[in-house]
Amino acid sequence: MRPVRAAGRRRAEPFERARAPFPGDLERRETRSAPPPEQPCEITLAPEPASSRAARHVVADWCIQQGLVGDVVDTLLLLTAEVVTNAVIHGRSDVVLRVGRHGSRVRVGVGDENTRLPLRRESDPDALDGRGMALLEALADSHGVEVQPLGKVVWFEVATHLAPVRTARAC
């Protein structure tokens, strides 16, 4: 006896994975219109390792809506992943991600409820971790920490003046 399929549906193959959208995907269609150029995006993420990937997707989607392409997007995604990972590991609380455009720069802020400030440490060349703050210092045009009553926000800015900008439009 063969399995019954609904008309028009294809059966999922074993081990088939849904492919996550990437900034360059042409097959992706959205019905939302692009936000105004200066509108920031904010999302709260759970304190779990998967939040780093979710944060990268949020920033990638925001960059698409803003018309940002090129190396600046890669830099934003890398630094976002590093800072969110640090917040998950050391913050031990929900993580608030905020991304917005400030003139010719994109500013990403990552907040957690831990008041301890991040420190750059010298890492063993063979270590698998410990390079996040060094990457932030090397790649961000500016960065810092805002201490708040219930935690902190680690932020960084990346200049977009070298990145090609196209008009944002709905797909």
PDB file of C-alpha atoms in Angstrom:
ATOM      1  CA  MET A   1       0.000   0.000   0.000  1.00  0.00           C
ATOM      2  CA  ARG A   2       1.395   3.410  -0.983  1.00  0.00           C
ATOM      3  CA  PRO A   3       1.160   6.501   1.223  1.00  0.00           C
ATOM      4  CA  VAL A   4      -1.666   8.862   0.336  1.00  0.00           C
ATOM      5  CA  ARG A   5      -0.652  12.358  -0.720  1.00  0.00           C
ATOM      6  CA  ALA A   6      -2.782  15.446  -0.870  1.00  0.00           C
ATOM      7  CA  ALA A   7      -3.156  16.824  -4.362  1.00  0.00           C
ATOM      8  CA  GLY A   8      -0.499  19.381  -5.213  1.00  0.00           C
ATOM      9  CA  ARG A   9       1.748  18.551  -2.266  1.00  0.00           C
ATOM     10  CA  ARG A  10       5.046  16.852  -2.527  1.00  0.00           C
ATOM     11  CA  ARG A  11       6.149  14.400   0.087  1.00  0.00           C
ATOM     12  CA  ALA A  12       9.175  15.449   2.126  1.00  0.00           C
ATOM     13  CA  GLU A  13      12.143  13.217   1.559  1.00  0.00           C
ATOM     14  CA  PRO A  14      13.874  11.703   4.596  1.00  0.00           C
ATOM     15  CA  PHE A  15      16.533  14.004   6.033  1.00  0.00           C
ATOM     16  CA  GLU A  16      15.429  16.834   3.786  1.00  0.00           C
ATOM     17  CA  ARG A  17      16.136  20.189   5.397  1.00  0.00           C
ATOM     18  CA  ALA A  18      14.403  23.429   4.814  1.00  0.00           C
ATOM     19  CA  ARG A  19      16.932  25.878   3.404  1.00  0.00           C
ATOM     20  CA  ALA A  20      17.242  29.106   5.343  1.00  0.00           C
ATOM     21  CA  PRO A  21      16.998  32.268   3.242  1.00  0.00           C
ATOM     22  CA  PHE A  22      20.175  34.221   2.605  1.00  0.00           C
ATOM     23  CA  PRO A  23      20.495  37.858   1.593  1.00  0.00           C
ATOM     24  CA  GLY A  24      21.136  36.959  -2.065  1.00  0.00           C
ATOM     25  CA  ASP A  25      18.264  34.520  -2.517  1.00  0.00           C
ATOM     26  CA  LEU A  26      16.115  35.478  -5.479  1.00  0.00           C
ATOM     27  CA  GLU A  27      13.446  32.888  -4.755  1.00  0.00           C
ATOM     28  CA  ARG A  28      12.410  34.539  -1.528  1.00  0.00           C
ATOM     29  CA  ARG A  29       9.276  36.620  -1.749  1.00  0.00           C
ATOM     30  CA  GLU A  30       8.007  38.955   0.909  1.00  0.00           C
ATOM     31  CA  THR A  31       4.763  40.847   0.965  1.00  0.00           C
ATOM     32  CA  ARG A  32       5.935  43.407   3.502  1.00  0.00           C
ATOM     33  CA  SER A  33       7.016  46.809   2.286  1.00  0.00           C
ATOM     34  CA  ALA A  34      10.424  48.154   3.228  1.00  0.00           C
ATOM     35  CA  PRO A  35      10.593  50.248   6.405  1.00  0.00           C
ATOM     36  CA  PRO A  36      11.624  53.907   6.305  1.00  0.00           C
ATOM     37  CA  PRO A  37      15.429  54.259   6.043  1.00  0.00           C
ATOM     38  CA  GLU A  38      15.988  55.217   9.688  1.00  0.00           C
ATOM     39  CA  GLN A  39      13.580  52.702  11.273  1.00  0.00           C
ATOM     40  CA  PRO A  40      15.422  50.425  13.712  1.00  0.00           C
ATOM     41  CA  CYS A  41      14.593  46.796  14.359  1.00  0.00           C
ATOM     42  CA  GLU A  42      14.497  45.265  17.850  1.00  0.00           C
ATOM     43  CA  ILE A  43      13.992  41.652  18.895  1.00  0.00           C
ATOM     44  CA  THR A  44      14.378  39.673  22.130  1.00  0.00           C
ATOM     45  CA  LEU A  45      16.190  36.356  21.847  1.00  0.00           C
ATOM     46  CA  ALA A  46      16.359  33.428  24.271  1.00  0.00           C
ATOM     47  CA  PRO A  47      19.659  32.765  26.079  1.00  0.00           C
ATOM     48  CA  GLU A  48      20.552  29.746  23.955  1.00  0.00           C
ATOM     49  CA  PRO A  49      23.214  29.035  21.317  1.00  0.00           C
ATOM     50  CA  ALA A  50      20.687  29.104  18.443  1.00  0.00           C
ATOM     51  CA  SER A  51      20.107  32.806  19.157  1.00  0.00           C
ATOM     52  CA  SER A  52      23.337  33.712  17.406  1.00  0.00           C
ATOM     53  CA  ARG A  53      22.032  32.278  14.143  1.00  0.00           C
ATOM     54  CA  ALA A  54      18.634  33.910  14.639  1.00  0.00           C
ATOM     55  CA  ALA A  55      20.352  37.258  15.234  1.00  0.00           C
ATOM     56  CA  ARG A  56      22.325  36.921  11.996  1.00  0.00           C
ATOM     57  CA  HIS A  57      19.083  36.298  10.095  1.00  0.00           C
ATOM     58  CA  VAL A  58      17.436  39.351  11.672  1.00  0.00           C
ATOM     59  CA  VAL A  59      20.380  41.566  10.713  1.00  0.00           C
ATOM     60  CA  ALA A  60      20.562  40.053   7.202  1.00  0.00           C
ATOM     61  CA  ASP A  61      16.839  40.712   6.650  1.00  0.00           C
ATOM     62  CA  TRP A  62      17.217  44.278   7.936  1.00  0.00           C
ATOM     63  CA  CYS A  63      20.165  44.858   5.579  1.00  0.00           C
ATOM     64  CA  ILE A  64      18.079  43.605   2.635  1.00  0.00           C
ATOM     65  CA  GLN A  65      15.250  45.970   3.568  1.00  0.00           C
ATOM     66  CA  GLN A  66      17.700  48.858   3.801  1.00  0.00           C
ATOM     67  CA  GLY A  67      19.353  48.056   0.476  1.00  0.00           C
ATOM     68  CA  LEU A  68      22.746  47.270   1.987  1.00  0.00           C
ATOM     69  CA  VAL A  69      24.971  44.809   0.167  1.00  0.00           C
ATOM     70  CA  GLY A  70      28.614  43.820   0.078  1.00  0.00           C
ATOM     71  CA  ASP A  71      31.369  43.440   2.619  1.00  0.00           C
ATOM     72  CA  VAL A  72      29.668  45.695   5.149  1.00  0.00           C
ATOM     73  CA  VAL A  73      26.868  43.128   5.491  1.00  0.00           C
ATOM     74  CA  ASP A  74      29.378  40.326   6.059  1.00  0.00           C
ATOM     75  CA  THR A  75      31.063  42.407   8.760  1.00  0.00           C
ATOM     76  CA  LEU A  76      27.730  43.162  10.434  1.00  0.00           C
ATOM     77  CA  LEU A  77      26.747  39.486  10.440  1.00  0.00           C
ATOM     78  CA  LEU A  78      30.089  38.321  11.860  1.00  0.00           C
ATOM     79  CA  LEU A  79      30.185  40.923  14.626  1.00  0.00           C
ATOM     80  CA  THR A  80      26.516  40.371  15.482  1.00  0.00           C
ATOM     81  CA  ALA A  81      27.145  36.646  15.888  1.00  0.00           C
ATOM     82  CA  GLU A  82      30.152  37.287  18.129  1.00  0.00           C
ATOM     83  CA  VAL A  83      28.433  39.808  20.392  1.00  0.00           C
ATOM     84  CA  VAL A  84      25.220  37.765  20.701  1.00  0.00           C
ATOM     85  CA  THR A  85      27.247  34.640  21.496  1.00  0.00           C
ATOM     86  CA  ASN A  86      29.063  36.550  24.235  1.00  0.00           C
ATOM     87  CA  ALA A  87      25.731  37.755  25.636  1.00  0.00           C
ATOM     88  CA  VAL A  88      24.332  34.213  25.649  1.00  0.00           C
ATOM     89  CA  ILE A  89      27.412  32.723  27.302  1.00  0.00           C
ATOM     90  CA  HIS A  90      28.168  35.465  29.816  1.00  0.00           C
ATOM     91  CA  GLY A  91      24.871  37.346  30.190  1.00  0.00           C
ATOM     92  CA  ARG A  92      22.747  34.335  31.158  1.00  0.00           C
ATOM     93  CA  SER A  93      19.524  36.217  30.413  1.00  0.00           C
ATOM     94  CA  ASP A  94      17.333  37.110  27.461  1.00  0.00           C
ATOM     95  CA  VAL A  95      19.266  38.985  24.795  1.00  0.00           C
ATOM     96  CA  VAL A  96      17.863  42.132  23.194  1.00  0.00           C
ATOM     97  CA  LEU A  97      19.156  42.808  19.681  1.00  0.00           C
ATOM     98  CA  ARG A  98      18.657  46.229  18.120  1.00  0.00           C
ATOM     99  CA  VAL A  99      19.866  47.284  14.687  1.00  0.00           C
ATOM    100  CA  GLY A 100      19.427  50.670  13.075  1.00  0.00           C
ATOM    101  CA  ARG A 101      20.981  53.123  10.688  1.00  0.00           C
ATOM    102  CA  HIS A 102      22.585  56.297  12.011  1.00  0.00           C
ATOM    103  CA  GLY A 103      23.575  58.461   9.085  1.00  0.00           C
ATOM    104  CA  SER A 104      26.147  56.525   7.074  1.00  0.00           C
ATOM    105  CA  ARG A 105      26.658  53.919   9.807  1.00  0.00           C
ATOM    106  CA  VAL A 106      24.768  50.867  10.962  1.00  0.00           C
ATOM    107  CA  ARG A 107      24.606  50.477  14.738  1.00  0.00           C
ATOM    108  CA  VAL A 108      23.958  47.109  16.368  1.00  0.00           C
ATOM    109  CA  GLY A 109      23.302  46.891  20.105  1.00  0.00           C
ATOM    110  CA  VAL A 110      23.092  43.681  22.113  1.00  0.00           C
ATOM    111  CA  GLY A 111      21.711  43.927  25.636  1.00  0.00           C
ATOM    112  CA  ASP A 112      21.652  41.464  28.501  1.00  0.00           C
ATOM    113  CA  GLU A 113      20.930  41.619  32.227  1.00  0.00           C
ATOM    114  CA  ASN A 114      24.511  41.011  33.390  1.00  0.00           C
ATOM    115  CA  THR A 115      26.299  44.145  34.642  1.00  0.00           C
ATOM    116  CA  ARG A 116      29.813  42.695  34.202  1.00  0.00           C
ATOM    117  CA  LEU A 117      31.621  44.503  31.405  1.00  0.00           C
ATOM    118  CA  PRO A 118      33.188  42.535  28.552  1.00  0.00           C
ATOM    119  CA  LEU A 119      36.957  42.186  28.609  1.00  0.00           C
ATOM    120  CA  ARG A 120      39.356  41.501  25.790  1.00  0.00           C
ATOM    121  CA  ARG A 121      41.550  38.619  26.759  1.00  0.00           C
ATOM    122  CA  GLU A 122      44.617  37.170  25.173  1.00  0.00           C
ATOM    123  CA  SER A 123      43.655  33.794  23.816  1.00  0.00           C
ATOM    124  CA  ASP A 124      45.669  30.719  23.125  1.00  0.00           C
ATOM    125  CA  PRO A 125      46.146  30.415  19.333  1.00  0.00           C
ATOM    126  CA  ASP A 126      44.774  26.860  19.533  1.00  0.00           C
ATOM    127  CA  ALA A 127      41.705  27.852  21.581  1.00  0.00           C
ATOM    128  CA  LEU A 128      38.271  27.645  19.972  1.00  0.00           C
ATOM    129  CA  ASP A 129      36.958  30.761  21.719  1.00  0.00           C
ATOM    130  CA  GLY A 130      38.103  34.073  23.156  1.00  0.00           C
ATOM    131  CA  ARG A 131      38.395  36.145  19.991  1.00  0.00           C
ATOM    132  CA  GLY A 132      35.065  37.990  19.966  1.00  0.00           C
ATOM    133  CA  MET A 133      36.221  41.275  21.476  1.00  0.00           C
ATOM    134  CA  ALA A 134      39.410  41.263  19.372  1.00  0.00           C
ATOM    135  CA  LEU A 135      37.276  40.888  16.233  1.00  0.00           C
ATOM    136  CA  LEU A 136      35.025  43.697  17.421  1.00  0.00           C
ATOM    137  CA  GLU A 137      38.007  45.996  17.949  1.00  0.00           C
ATOM    138  CA  ALA A 138      39.504  45.099  14.568  1.00  0.00           C
ATOM    139  CA  LEU A 139      36.400  45.303  12.364  1.00  0.00           C
ATOM    140  CA  ALA A 140      33.994  47.828  13.914  1.00  0.00           C
ATOM    141  CA  ASP A 141      34.422  51.514  13.143  1.00  0.00           C
ATOM    142  CA  SER A 142      33.400  52.250  16.732  1.00  0.00           C
ATOM    143  CA  HIS A 143      32.138  50.216  19.660  1.00  0.00           C
ATOM    144  CA  GLY A 144      31.364  50.530  23.331  1.00  0.00           C
ATOM    145  CA  VAL A 145      29.252  49.517  26.285  1.00  0.00           C
ATOM    146  CA  GLU A 146      26.290  51.351  27.778  1.00  0.00           C
ATOM    147  CA  VAL A 147      25.778  50.418  31.419  1.00  0.00           C
ATOM    148  CA  GLN A 148      22.121  50.356  32.406  1.00  0.00           C
ATOM    149  CA  PRO A 149      20.374  49.815  35.740  1.00  0.00           C
ATOM    150  CA  LEU A 150      19.462  46.233  34.822  1.00  0.00           C
ATOM    151  CA  GLY A 151      22.424  45.192  32.695  1.00  0.00           C
ATOM    152  CA  LYS A 152      24.360  46.519  29.754  1.00  0.00           C
ATOM    153  CA  VAL A 153      24.251  47.017  25.996  1.00  0.00           C
ATOM    154  CA  VAL A 154      27.338  46.207  23.961  1.00  0.00           C
ATOM    155  CA  TRP A 155      27.157  48.146  20.701  1.00  0.00           C
ATOM    156  CA  PHE A 156      29.186  48.595  17.553  1.00  0.00           C
ATOM    157  CA  GLU A 157      28.958  50.662  14.402  1.00  0.00           C
ATOM    158  CA  VAL A 158      30.060  49.854  10.877  1.00  0.00           C
ATOM    159  CA  ALA A 159      30.342  52.539   8.206  1.00  0.00           C
ATOM    160  CA  THR A 160      28.306  51.928   5.062  1.00  0.00           C
ATOM    161  CA  HIS A 161      29.806  54.613   2.824  1.00  0.00           C
ATOM    162  CA  LEU A 162      31.915  51.988   1.008  1.00  0.00           C
ATOM    163  CA  ALA A 163      29.008  49.605   0.457  1.00  0.00           C
ATOM    164  CA  PRO A 164      26.850  49.923  -2.632  1.00  0.00           C
ATOM    165  CA  VAL A 165      23.341  50.973  -1.679  1.00  0.00           C
ATOM    166  CA  ARG A 166      20.339  50.209  -3.857  1.00  0.00           C
ATOM    167  CA  THR A 167      16.797  51.386  -3.410  1.00  0.00           C
ATOM    168  CA  ALA A 168      14.931  49.174  -0.954  1.00  0.00           C
ATOM    169  CA  ARG A 169      11.717  47.771  -2.390  1.00  0.00           C
ATOM    170  CA  ALA A 170       9.169  45.128  -1.582  1.00  0.00           C
ATOM    171  CA  CYS A 171       9.574  41.833  -3.451  1.00  0.00           C
TER     172      CYS A 171
END
